JSON list of C-alpha atoms in Angstrom, two decimals:
[
{"chain": "A", "resi": 141, "resn": "MET", "atom": "CA", "xyz": [78.63, -12.22, 66.71]},
{"chain": "A", "resi": 142, "resn": "ASN", "atom": "CA", "xyz": [77.66, -15.89, 66.75]},
{"chain": "A", "resi": 143, "resn": "VAL", "atom": "CA", "xyz": [79.46, -17.49, 63.81]},
{"chain": "A", "resi": 144, "resn": "TYR", "atom": "CA", "xyz": [77.64, -20.77, 64.51]},
{"chain": "A", "resi": 145, "resn": "GLU", "atom": "CA", "xyz": [74.16, -19.28, 64.28]},
{"chain": "A", "resi": 146, "resn": "ILE", "atom": "CA", "xyz": [71.75, -21.39, 62.21]},
{"chain": "A", "resi": 147, "resn": "SER", "atom": "CA", "xyz": [69.28, -19.49, 60.04]},
{"chain": "A", "resi": 148, "resn": "ASN", "atom": "CA", "xyz": [66.00, -20.74, 58.61]},
{"chain": "A", "resi": 149, "resn": "MET", "atom": "CA", "xyz": [65.38, -21.06, 54.89]},
{"chain": "A", "resi": 150, "resn": "ALA", "atom": "CA", "xyz": [62.09, -19.17, 55.03]},
{"chain": "A", "resi": 151, "resn": "GLU", "atom": "CA", "xyz": [63.87, -16.04, 56.22]},
{"chain": "A", "resi": 152, "resn": "LYS", "atom": "CA", "xyz": [66.79, -16.49, 53.83]},
{"chain": "A", "resi": 153, "resn": "LEU", "atom": "CA", "xyz": [64.50, -16.70, 50.81]},
{"chain": "A", "resi": 154, "resn": "SER", "atom": "CA", "xyz": [61.62, -14.41, 51.73]},
{"chain": "A", "resi": 155, "resn": "THR", "atom": "CA", "xyz": [63.94, -11.45, 52.26]},
{"chain": "A", "resi": 156, "resn": "ASN", "atom": "CA", "xyz": [65.88, -11.95, 49.02]},
{"chain": "A", "resi": 157, "resn": "PRO", "atom": "CA", "xyz": [64.19, -11.22, 45.66]},
{"chain": "A", "resi": 158, "resn": "TYR", "atom": "CA", "xyz": [66.92, -12.87, 43.62]},
{"chain": "A", "resi": 159, "resn": "PRO", "atom": "CA", "xyz": [69.38, -15.39, 45.09]},
{"chain": "A", "resi": 160, "resn": "GLY", "atom": "CA", "xyz": [69.51, -16.83, 41.55]},
{"chain": "A", "resi": 161, "resn": "ARG", "atom": "CA", "xyz": [70.16, -20.56, 41.58]},
{"chain": "A", "resi": 162, "resn": "GLY", "atom": "CA", "xyz": [70.64, -22.29, 44.93]},
{"chain": "A", "resi": 163, "resn": "ILE", "atom": "CA", "xyz": [71.87, -25.54, 46.45]},
{"chain": "A", "resi": 164, "resn": "VAL", "atom": "CA", "xyz": [71.03, -26.80, 49.94]},
{"chain": "A", "resi": 165, "resn": "LEU", "atom": "CA", "xyz": [72.73, -29.88, 51.41]},
{"chain": "A", "resi": 166, "resn": "GLY", "atom": "CA", "xyz": [72.39, -31.23, 54.94]},
{"chain": "A", "resi": 167, "resn": "VAL", "atom": "CA", "xyz": [70.98, -33.83, 57.33]},
{"chain": "A", "resi": 168, "resn": "THR", "atom": "CA", "xyz": [67.54, -34.04, 58.96]},
{"chain": "A", "resi": 169, "resn": "PRO", "atom": "CA", "xyz": [67.24, -33.21, 62.70]},
{"chain": "A", "resi": 170, "resn": "ASP", "atom": "CA", "xyz": [66.67, -36.89, 63.53]},
{"chain": "A", "resi": 171, "resn": "GLY", "atom": "CA", "xyz": [69.98, -37.71, 61.82]},
{"chain": "A", "resi": 172, "resn": "THR", "atom": "CA", "xyz": [68.50, -40.42, 59.60]},
{"chain": "A", "resi": 173, "resn": "ARG", "atom": "CA", "xyz": [68.29, -38.78, 56.18]},
{"chain": "A", "resi": 174, "resn": "ALA", "atom": "CA", "xyz": [70.46, -36.69, 53.90]},
{"chain": "A", "resi": 175, "resn": "VAL", "atom": "CA", "xyz": [68.84, -33.65, 52.31]},
{"chain": "A", "resi": 176, "resn": "ALA", "atom": "CA", "xyz": [69.54, -32.18, 48.88]},
{"chain": "A", "resi": 177, "resn": "ALA", "atom": "CA", "xyz": [67.66, -29.32, 47.26]},
{"chain": "A", "resi": 178, "resn": "TYR", "atom": "CA", "xyz": [68.19, -27.24, 44.13]},
{"chain": "A", "resi": 179, "resn": "PHE", "atom": "CA", "xyz": [66.18, -24.36, 42.74]},
{"chain": "A", "resi": 180, "resn": "ILE", "atom": "CA", "xyz": [66.38, -22.10, 39.71]},
{"chain": "A", "resi": 181, "resn": "MET", "atom": "CA", "xyz": [65.14, -18.56, 39.20]},
{"chain": "A", "resi": 182, "resn": "GLY", "atom": "CA", "xyz": [65.16, -16.30, 36.16]},
{"chain": "A", "resi": 183, "resn": "ARG", "atom": "CA", "xyz": [64.55, -12.78, 34.94]},
{"chain": "A", "resi": 184, "resn": "SER", "atom": "CA", "xyz": [64.59, -13.17, 31.14]},
{"chain": "A", "resi": 185, "resn": "THR", "atom": "CA", "xyz": [62.00, -14.98, 29.01]},
{"chain": "A", "resi": 186, "resn": "ASN", "atom": "CA", "xyz": [64.65, -17.47, 27.93]},
{"chain": "A", "resi": 187, "resn": "SER", "atom": "CA", "xyz": [65.66, -18.24, 31.50]},
{"chain": "A", "resi": 188, "resn": "ARG", "atom": "CA", "xyz": [62.11, -18.50, 32.79]},
{"chain": "A", "resi": 189, "resn": "ASN", "atom": "CA", "xyz": [61.07, -20.86, 30.01]},
{"chain": "A", "resi": 190, "resn": "ARG", "atom": "CA", "xyz": [62.23, -24.00, 31.83]},
{"chain": "A", "resi": 191, "resn": "VAL", "atom": "CA", "xyz": [60.99, -27.00, 33.78]},
{"chain": "A", "resi": 192, "resn": "PHE", "atom": "CA", "xyz": [62.71, -29.80, 35.70]},
{"chain": "A", "resi": 193, "resn": "ILE", "atom": "CA", "xyz": [62.25, -33.26, 34.18]},
{"chain": "A", "resi": 194, "resn": "GLU", "atom": "CA", "xyz": [62.93, -36.33, 36.33]},
{"chain": "A", "resi": 195, "resn": "GLU", "atom": "CA", "xyz": [65.49, -38.81, 35.01]},
{"chain": "A", "resi": 196, "resn": "ALA", "atom": "CA", "xyz": [66.49, -42.26, 36.29]},
{"chain": "A", "resi": 197, "resn": "ASP", "atom": "CA", "xyz": [69.60, -40.78, 37.94]},
{"chain": "A", "resi": 198, "resn": "GLY", "atom": "CA", "xyz": [68.40, -37.27, 38.78]},
{"chain": "A", "resi": 199, "resn": "ILE", "atom": "CA", "xyz": [66.85, -34.38, 36.85]},
{"chain": "A", "resi": 200, "resn": "ARG", "atom": "CA", "xyz": [67.47, -32.28, 33.76]},
{"chain": "A", "resi": 201, "resn": "THR", "atom": "CA", "xyz": [66.20, -28.92, 32.61]},
{"chain": "A", "resi": 202, "resn": "GLU", "atom": "CA", "xyz": [64.02, -28.65, 29.52]},
{"chain": "A", "resi": 203, "resn": "ALA", "atom": "CA", "xyz": [62.32, -25.82, 27.63]},
{"chain": "A", "resi": 204, "resn": "HIS", "atom": "CA", "xyz": [58.69, -25.51, 28.69]},
{"chain": "A", "resi": 205, "resn": "ASP", "atom": "CA", "xyz": [57.84, -24.00, 25.29]},
{"chain": "A", "resi": 206, "resn": "PRO", "atom": "CA", "xyz": [60.51, -24.94, 22.71]},
{"chain": "A", "resi": 207, "resn": "SER", "atom": "CA", "xyz": [59.39, -22.06, 20.44]},
{"chain": "A", "resi": 208, "resn": "LEU", "atom": "CA", "xyz": [60.47, -19.55, 23.11]},
{"chain": "A", "resi": 209, "resn": "MET", "atom": "CA", "xyz": [63.96, -21.01, 23.66]},
{"chain": "A", "resi": 210, "resn": "SER", "atom": "CA", "xyz": [66.31, -18.47, 22.08]},
{"chain": "A", "resi": 211, "resn": "ASP", "atom": "CA", "xyz": [69.59, -19.86, 23.42]},
{"chain": "A", "resi": 212, "resn": "PRO", "atom": "CA", "xyz": [70.11, -23.19, 25.23]},
{"chain": "A", "resi": 213, "resn": "HIS", "atom": "CA", "xyz": [73.61, -22.10, 26.29]},
{"chain": "A", "resi": 214, "resn": "LEU", "atom": "CA", "xyz": [73.78, -22.12, 30.12]},
{"chain": "A", "resi": 215, "resn": "ILE", "atom": "CA", "xyz": [70.06, -22.97, 30.28]},
{"chain": "A", "resi": 216, "resn": "ILE", "atom": "CA", "xyz": [69.80, -26.69, 29.43]},
{"chain": "A", "resi": 217, "resn": "TYR", "atom": "CA", "xyz": [71.79, -29.11, 31.60]},
{"chain": "A", "resi": 218, "resn": "HIS", "atom": "CA", "xyz": [71.55, -31.92, 34.20]},
{"chain": "A", "resi": 219, "resn": "PRO", "atom": "CA", "xyz": [71.53, -30.24, 37.64]},
{"chain": "A", "resi": 220, "resn": "VAL", "atom": "CA", "xyz": [71.38, -33.51, 39.58]},
{"chain": "A", "resi": 221, "resn": "ARG", "atom": "CA", "xyz": [73.04, -36.88, 38.86]},
{"chain": "A", "resi": 222, "resn": "GLU", "atom": "CA", "xyz": [73.71, -39.91, 41.02]},
{"chain": "A", "resi": 223, "resn": "ILE", "atom": "CA", "xyz": [77.25, -41.29, 41.16]},
{"chain": "A", "resi": 224, "resn": "GLY", "atom": "CA", "xyz": [77.38, -44.60, 43.02]},
{"chain": "A", "resi": 225, "resn": "GLN", "atom": "CA", "xyz": [75.72, -43.84, 46.37]},
{"chain": "A", "resi": 226, "resn": "GLY", "atom": "CA", "xyz": [76.60, -40.17, 46.06]},
{"chain": "A", "resi": 227, "resn": "LEU", "atom": "CA", "xyz": [74.69, -37.28, 44.51]},
{"chain": "A", "resi": 228, "resn": "ILE", "atom": "CA", "xyz": [76.05, -34.42, 42.42]},
{"chain": "A", "resi": 229, "resn": "VAL", "atom": "CA", "xyz": [74.08, -31.15, 42.45]},
{"chain": "A", "resi": 230, "resn": "THR", "atom": "CA", "xyz": [75.18, -28.15, 40.38]},
{"chain": "A", "resi": 231, "resn": "ASN", "atom": "CA", "xyz": [73.88, -25.13, 38.51]},
{"chain": "A", "resi": 232, "resn": "GLY", "atom": "CA", "xyz": [75.31, -26.07, 35.13]},
{"chain": "A", "resi": 233, "resn": "ASP", "atom": "CA", "xyz": [76.89, -28.62, 32.84]},
{"chain": "A", "resi": 234, "resn": "GLN", "atom": "CA", "xyz": [79.76, -29.06, 35.30]},
{"chain": "A", "resi": 235, "resn": "THR", "atom": "CA", "xyz": [77.53, -31.82, 36.70]},
{"chain": "A", "resi": 236, "resn": "ASP", "atom": "CA", "xyz": [78.71, -34.00, 33.83]},
{"chain": "A", "resi": 237, "resn": "THR", "atom": "CA", "xyz": [82.33, -32.93, 34.25]},
{"chain": "A", "resi": 238, "resn": "ILE", "atom": "CA", "xyz": [82.25, -33.95, 37.91]},
{"chain": "A", "resi": 239, "resn": "TRP", "atom": "CA", "xyz": [80.47, -37.23, 37.09]},
{"chain": "A", "resi": 240, "resn": "ASN", "atom": "CA", "xyz": [83.08, -38.16, 34.47]},
{"chain": "A", "resi": 241, "resn": "PHE", "atom": "CA", "xyz": [86.02, -37.42, 36.77]},
{"chain": "A", "resi": 242, "resn": "LEU", "atom": "CA", "xyz": [84.52, -39.37, 39.69]},
{"chain": "A", "resi": 243, "resn": "ALA", "atom": "CA", "xyz": [83.69, -42.29, 37.40]},
{"chain": "A", "resi": 244, "resn": "ARG", "atom": "CA", "xyz": [87.40, -42.45, 36.49]},
{"chain": "A", "resi": 245, "resn": "GLY", "atom": "CA", "xyz": [88.41, -42.41, 40.15]},
{"chain": "A", "resi": 246, "resn": "GLU", "atom": "CA", "xyz": [89.56, -38.78, 40.10]},
{"chain": "A", "resi": 247, "resn": "SER", "atom": "CA", "xyz": [88.55, -36.06, 42.54]},
{"chain": "A", "resi": 248, "resn": "TRP", "atom": "CA", "xyz": [85.78, -33.54, 42.25]},
{"chain": "A", "resi": 249, "resn": "GLU", "atom": "CA", "xyz": [88.33, -30.80, 42.95]},
{"chain": "A", "resi": 250, "resn": "ALA", "atom": "CA", "xyz": [90.29, -31.90, 39.88]},
{"chain": "A", "resi": 251, "resn": "ALA", "atom": "CA", "xyz": [87.08, -31.81, 37.85]},
{"chain": "A", "resi": 252, "resn": "LEU", "atom": "CA", "xyz": [86.21, -28.28, 38.93]},
{"chain": "A", "resi": 253, "resn": "ARG", "atom": "CA", "xyz": [89.73, -27.03, 38.28]},
{"chain": "A", "resi": 254, "resn": "THR", "atom": "CA", "xyz": [89.00, -27.64, 34.59]},
{"chain": "A", "resi": 255, "resn": "ARG", "atom": "CA", "xyz": [85.96, -25.31, 34.73]},
{"chain": "A", "resi": 256, "resn": "GLN", "atom": "CA", "xyz": [85.30, -21.67, 35.55]},
{"chain": "A", "resi": 257, "resn": "PHE", "atom": "CA", "xyz": [82.41, -19.22, 36.02]},
{"chain": "A", "resi": 258, "resn": "GLU", "atom": "CA", "xyz": [79.80, -18.78, 33.28]},
{"chain": "A", "resi": 259, "resn": "ASP", "atom": "CA", "xyz": [80.59, -16.57, 30.29]},
{"chain": "A", "resi": 260, "resn": "ASP", "atom": "CA", "xyz": [77.63, -14.23, 30.75]},
{"chain": "A", "resi": 261, "resn": "LYS", "atom": "CA", "xyz": [79.44, -10.90, 30.95]},
{"chain": "A", "resi": 262, "resn": "PRO", "atom": "CA", "xyz": [79.06, -8.63, 32.93]},
{"chain": "A", "resi": 263, "resn": "ASN", "atom": "CA", "xyz": [77.57, -10.91, 35.63]},
{"chain": "A", "resi": 264, "resn": "TRP", "atom": "CA", "xyz": [80.07, -13.76, 35.27]},
{"chain": "A", "resi": 265, "resn": "THR", "atom": "CA", "xyz": [77.57, -15.98, 37.08]},
{"chain": "A", "resi": 266, "resn": "PRO", "atom": "CA", "xyz": [79.39, -18.34, 39.47]},
{"chain": "A", "resi": 267, "resn": "ARG", "atom": "CA", "xyz": [79.29, -22.08, 39.01]},
{"chain": "A", "resi": 268, "resn": "ILE", "atom": "CA", "xyz": [78.08, -23.60, 42.28]},
{"chain": "A", "resi": 269, "resn": "SER", "atom": "CA", "xyz": [78.36, -27.32, 42.98]},
{"chain": "A", "resi": 270, "resn": "GLY", "atom": "CA", "xyz": [77.64, -29.83, 45.73]},
{"chain": "A", "resi": 271, "resn": "LEU", "atom": "CA", "xyz": [78.58, -33.47, 46.29]},
{"chain": "A", "resi": 272, "resn": "LEU", "atom": "CA", "xyz": [76.54, -35.44, 48.83]},
{"chain": "A", "resi": 273, "resn": "SER", "atom": "CA", "xyz": [78.20, -38.62, 50.13]},
{"chain": "A", "resi": 274, "resn": "ALA", "atom": "CA", "xyz": [76.57, -41.86, 51.26]},
{"chain": "A", "resi": 275, "resn": "ASP", "atom": "CA", "xyz": [77.24, -41.09, 54.95]},
{"chain": "A", "resi": 276, "resn": "GLY", "atom": "CA", "xyz": [75.53, -37.69, 54.78]},
{"chain": "A", "resi": 277, "resn": "SER", "atom": "CA", "xyz": [78.72, -35.64, 54.67]},
{"chain": "A", "resi": 278, "resn": "TYR", "atom": "CA", "xyz": [79.04, -33.25, 51.74]},
{"chain": "A", "resi": 279, "resn": "LYS", "atom": "CA", "xyz": [81.27, -30.92, 49.77]},
{"chain": "A", "resi": 280, "resn": "MET", "atom": "CA", "xyz": [80.42, -27.58, 48.21]},
{"chain": "A", "resi": 281, "resn": "SER", "atom": "CA", "xyz": [82.22, -25.32, 45.78]},
{"chain": "A", "resi": 282, "resn": "ILE", "atom": "CA", "xyz": [81.91, -21.99, 43.99]},
{"chain": "A", "resi": 283, "resn": "LEU", "atom": "CA", "xyz": [83.89, -20.88, 40.94]},
{"chain": "A", "resi": 284, "resn": "LYS", "atom": "CA", "xyz": [83.67, -17.13, 40.40]},
{"chain": "A", "resi": 285, "resn": "ALA", "atom": "CA", "xyz": [85.35, -14.26, 38.61]},
{"chain": "A", "resi": 286, "resn": "ALA", "atom": "CA", "xyz": [88.39, -12.87, 40.39]},
{"chain": "A", "resi": 287, "resn": "ASP", "atom": "CA", "xyz": [87.76, -9.38, 38.99]},
{"chain": "A", "resi": 288, "resn": "PRO", "atom": "CA", "xyz": [85.06, -7.38, 37.15]},
{"chain": "A", "resi": 289, "resn": "GLU", "atom": "CA", "xyz": [86.68, -8.13, 33.79]},
{"chain": "A", "resi": 290, "resn": "GLY", "atom": "CA", "xyz": [86.46, -11.90, 34.27]},
{"chain": "A", "resi": 291, "resn": "SER", "atom": "CA", "xyz": [90.17, -12.24, 33.56]},
{"chain": "A", "resi": 292, "resn": "ALA", "atom": "CA", "xyz": [90.73, -15.05, 36.09]},
{"chain": "A", "resi": 293, "resn": "CYS", "atom": "CA", "xyz": [88.78, -17.61, 38.12]},
{"chain": "A", "resi": 294, "resn": "ALA", "atom": "CA", "xyz": [88.78, -17.89, 41.91]},
{"chain": "A", "resi": 295, "resn": "ARG", "atom": "CA", "xyz": [87.91, -21.39, 43.16]},
{"chain": "A", "resi": 296, "resn": "PHE", "atom": "CA", "xyz": [86.61, -22.20, 46.65]},
{"chain": "A", "resi": 297, "resn": "PHE", "atom": "CA", "xyz": [85.99, -25.63, 48.19]},
{"chain": "A", "resi": 298, "resn": "TRP", "atom": "CA", "xyz": [84.37, -26.65, 51.49]},
{"chain": "A", "resi": 299, "resn": "GLU", "atom": "CA", "xyz": [83.82, -30.00, 53.24]},
{"chain": "A", "resi": 300, "resn": "TYR", "atom": "CA", "xyz": [81.16, -30.55, 55.91]},
{"chain": "A", "resi": 301, "resn": "PRO", "atom": "CA", "xyz": [80.48, -33.52, 58.21]},
{"chain": "A", "resi": 302, "resn": "ALA", "atom": "CA", "xyz": [77.00, -34.99, 58.57]},
{"chain": "A", "resi": 303, "resn": "THR", "atom": "CA", "xyz": [75.47, -33.00, 61.44]},
{"chain": "A", "resi": 304, "resn": "ALA", "atom": "CA", "xyz": [71.88, -33.69, 62.48]},
{"chain": "A", "resi": 305, "resn": "GLY", "atom": "CA", "xyz": [69.63, -30.72, 61.79]},
{"chain": "A", "resi": 306, "resn": "LEU", "atom": "CA", "xyz": [72.25, -28.68, 59.98]},
{"chain": "A", "resi": 307, "resn": "GLY", "atom": "CA", "xyz": [72.55, -27.82, 56.31]},
{"chain": "A", "resi": 308, "resn": "HIS", "atom": "CA", "xyz": [74.43, -25.33, 54.14]},
{"chain": "A", "resi": 309, "resn": "PHE", "atom": "CA", "xyz": [72.95, -23.01, 51.53]},
{"chain": "A", "resi": 310, "resn": "LEU", "atom": "CA", "xyz": [75.02, -21.80, 48.56]},
{"chain": "A", "resi": 311, "resn": "HIS", "atom": "CA", "xyz": [73.55, -19.53, 45.90]},
{"chain": "A", "resi": 312, "resn": "THR", "atom": "CA", "xyz": [74.81, -17.66, 42.87]},
{"chain": "A", "resi": 313, "resn": "TYR", "atom": "CA", "xyz": [73.95, -14.07, 43.80]},
{"chain": "A", "resi": 314, "resn": "VAL", "atom": "CA", "xyz": [73.83, -11.92, 46.92]},
{"chain": "A", "resi": 315, "resn": "THR", "atom": "CA", "xyz": [70.55, -10.44, 45.70]},
{"chain": "A", "resi": 316, "resn": "ASP", "atom": "CA", "xyz": [69.13, -8.73, 42.61]},
{"chain": "A", "resi": 317, "resn": "GLY", "atom": "CA", "xyz": [71.09, -5.99, 40.87]},
{"chain": "A", "resi": 318, "resn": "ASN", "atom": "CA", "xyz": [71.13, -3.72, 37.85]},
{"chain": "A", "resi": 319, "resn": "PRO", "atom": "CA", "xyz": [73.05, -3.68, 35.61]},
{"chain": "A", "resi": 320, "resn": "VAL", "atom": "CA", "xyz": [75.33, -6.20, 37.36]},
{"chain": "A", "resi": 321, "resn": "ILE", "atom": "CA", "xyz": [73.97, -8.86, 39.74]},
{"chain": "A", "resi": 322, "resn": "PRO", "atom": "CA", "xyz": [76.34, -9.16, 42.75]},
{"chain": "A", "resi": 323, "resn": "THR", "atom": "CA", "xyz": [78.07, -12.51, 43.10]},
{"chain": "A", "resi": 324, "resn": "PHE", "atom": "CA", "xyz": [77.67, -14.61, 46.27]},
{"chain": "A", "resi": 325, "resn": "GLN", "atom": "CA", "xyz": [80.28, -13.83, 48.92]},
{"chain": "A", "resi": 326, "resn": "GLY", "atom": "CA", "xyz": [81.73, -15.89, 51.76]},
{"chain": "A", "resi": 327, "resn": "GLU", "atom": "CA", "xyz": [81.15, -19.41, 53.06]},
{"chain": "A", "resi": 328, "resn": "PRO", "atom": "CA", "xyz": [77.88, -21.32, 52.40]},
{"chain": "A", "resi": 329, "resn": "GLU", "atom": "CA", "xyz": [75.25, -20.24, 54.92]},
{"chain": "A", "resi": 330, "resn": "ARG", "atom": "CA", "xyz": [74.33, -22.43, 57.90]},
{"chain": "A", "resi": 331, "resn": "VAL", "atom": "CA", "xyz": [70.62, -23.30, 57.74]},
{"chain": "A", "resi": 332, "resn": "ALA", "atom": "CA", "xyz": [68.17, -25.53, 59.61]},
{"chain": "A", "resi": 333, "resn": "MET", "atom": "CA", "xyz": [66.82, -28.72, 58.07]},
{"chain": "A", "resi": 334, "resn": "ASP", "atom": "CA", "xyz": [63.37, -30.30, 58.54]},
{"chain": "A", "resi": 335, "resn": "ASN", "atom": "CA", "xyz": [62.42, -33.94, 59.20]},
{"chain": "A", "resi": 336, "resn": "ASP", "atom": "CA", "xyz": [59.42, -33.63, 56.85]},
{"chain": "A", "resi": 337, "resn": "ILE", "atom": "CA", "xyz": [60.23, -33.45, 53.13]},
{"chain": "A", "resi": 338, "resn": "ASP", "atom": "CA", "xyz": [56.86, -31.91, 52.27]},
{"chain": "A", "resi": 339, "resn": "ALA", "atom": "CA", "xyz": [57.20, -29.23, 54.92]},
{"chain": "A", "resi": 340, "resn": "PHE", "atom": "CA", "xyz": [60.72, -28.40, 53.75]},
{"chain": "A", "resi": 341, "resn": "THR", "atom": "CA", "xyz": [59.66, -28.33, 50.10]},
{"chain": "A", "resi": 342, "resn": "LYS", "atom": "CA", "xyz": [56.78, -26.02, 50.96]},
{"chain": "A", "resi": 343, "resn": "THR", "atom": "CA", "xyz": [59.08, -23.72, 52.94]},
{"chain": "A", "resi": 344, "resn": "LEU", "atom": "CA", "xyz": [61.45, -23.37, 49.99]},
{"chain": "A", "resi": 345, "resn": "TRP", "atom": "CA", "xyz": [58.83, -22.95, 47.28]},
{"chain": "A", "resi": 346, "resn": "GLU", "atom": "CA", "xyz": [56.53, -20.57, 49.10]},
{"chain": "A", "resi": 347, "resn": "ASN", "atom": "CA", "xyz": [59.37, -18.27, 50.14]},
{"chain": "A", "resi": 348, "resn": "LEU", "atom": "CA", "xyz": [61.09, -17.99, 46.77]},
{"chain": "A", "resi": 349, "resn": "ASN", "atom": "CA", "xyz": [60.20, -14.72, 45.03]},
{"chain": "A", "resi": 350, "resn": "GLU", "atom": "CA", "xyz": [56.96, -15.33, 43.12]},
{"chain": "A", "resi": 351, "resn": "ALA", "atom": "CA", "xyz": [57.97, -13.35, 40.04]},
{"chain": "A", "resi": 352, "resn": "ASN", "atom": "CA", "xyz": [61.38, -14.96, 39.64]},
{"chain": "A", "resi": 353, "resn": "LYS", "atom": "CA", "xyz": [61.06, -18.57, 40.83]},
{"chain": "A", "resi": 354, "resn": "ILE", "atom": "CA", "xyz": [60.97, -21.29, 38.16]},
{"chain": "A", "resi": 355, "resn": "SER", "atom": "CA", "xyz": [61.58, -24.83, 39.48]},
{"chain": "A", "resi": 356, "resn": "LEU", "atom": "CA", "xyz": [62.51, -26.71, 42.66]},
{"chain": "A", "resi": 357, "resn": "PHE", "atom": "CA", "xyz": [63.94, -30.17, 43.37]},
{"chain": "A", "resi": 358, "resn": "VAL", "atom": "CA", "xyz": [64.13, -31.74, 46.85]},
{"chain": "A", "resi": 359, "resn": "ARG", "atom": "CA", "xyz": [65.43, -35.21, 47.74]},
{"chain": "A", "resi": 360, "resn": "TYR", "atom": "CA", "xyz": [65.62, -37.01, 51.08]},
{"chain": "A", "resi": 361, "resn": "THR", "atom": "CA", "xyz": [67.81, -40.15, 51.23]},
{"chain": "A", "resi": 362, "resn": "ASP", "atom": "CA", "xyz": [67.64, -42.59, 54.13]},
{"chain": "A", "resi": 363, "resn": "LEU", "atom": "CA", "xyz": [71.24, -43.08, 55.28]},
{"chain": "A", "resi": 364, "resn": "ALA", "atom": "CA", "xyz": [70.62, -46.66, 56.43]},
{"chain": "A", "resi": 365, "resn": "THR", "atom": "CA", "xyz": [68.36, -48.10, 53.73]},
{"chain": "A", "resi": 366, "resn": "ARG", "atom": "CA", "xyz": [69.19, -45.71, 50.82]},
{"chain": "A", "resi": 367, "resn": "ALA", "atom": "CA", "xyz": [65.44, -45.27, 50.25]},
{"chain": "A", "resi": 368, "resn": "VAL", "atom": "CA", "xyz": [64.75, -42.03, 48.38]},
{"chain": "A", "resi": 369, "resn": "GLU", "atom": "CA", "xyz": [61.86, -39.57, 48.52]},
{"chain": "A", "resi": 370, "resn": "GLN", "atom": "CA", "xyz": [61.89, -36.61, 46.18]},
{"chain": "A", "resi": 371, "resn": "ARG", "atom": "CA", "xyz": [59.70, -33.73, 45.10]},
{"chain": "A", "resi": 372, "resn": "VAL", "atom": "CA", "xyz": [59.78, -31.65, 41.91]},
{"chain": "A", "resi": 373, "resn": "ILE", "atom": "CA", "xyz": [57.81, -28.43, 41.46]},
{"chain": "A", "resi": 374, "resn": "ASN", "atom": "CA", "xyz": [57.63, -26.46, 38.21]},
{"chain": "A", "resi": 375, "resn": "LYS", "atom": "CA", "xyz": [55.94, -23.07, 38.16]},
{"chain": "A", "resi": 376, "resn": "HIS", "atom": "CA", "xyz": [54.84, -23.51, 34.53]},
{"chain": "A", "resi": 377, "resn": "LEU", "atom": "CA", "xyz": [53.09, -26.79, 35.31]},
{"chain": "A", "resi": 378, "resn": "GLU", "atom": "CA", "xyz": [51.49, -25.34, 38.45]},
{"chain": "A", "resi": 379, "resn": "GLU", "atom": "CA", "xyz": [49.91, -22.62, 36.34]},
{"chain": "A", "resi": 380, "resn": "LYS", "atom": "CA", "xyz": [48.05, -25.03, 34.04]}
]
């Protein structure tokens, strides 16, 4: 078994009908740019009724059709926010918790110790988070139920150096399930990055399950100049 094997995102996504929400952080093969990506998927009408809206410091989710939004709880939040020269990427409103702690000079670990998995029994969807630093290194975390009853929270934290061509993929679910969707297990997955933002964006979007994918965000940041390129794709807006 090669524990250092690097997978490709096309295979990871095309063979999985429902990874849920996912974060990818890494560095391009030429070592010059940091990569951050975030996608959302959904099975219910309420969950699928969303788009990503670009903000000055990142993105937020918004109802595509406000009349169809039955419950904004766990649906509307800021997945991506800048903090200094860093970038926070999460699957929920813990983005703001992390931002507030870092702004006060406290750690992201301290921020996440005040939070736990989502209260969507029986799935207890994990809260996944990433923090991309100015030098291309990054941290990732998952907060998930310690048992089927959701009686306690297990918290996991990882730190990765900037390594050219390498990224890590963390998602909420192993795959689809009924009635319970199985929670992600183990360390974030080692995946290959791409020098071309459009090629990488296309790889992600075209390999996400067509029925369940909703929105995708991809950002490349030049580590020397801090110049940013980003792409946002919304399924609802594509269908117009």
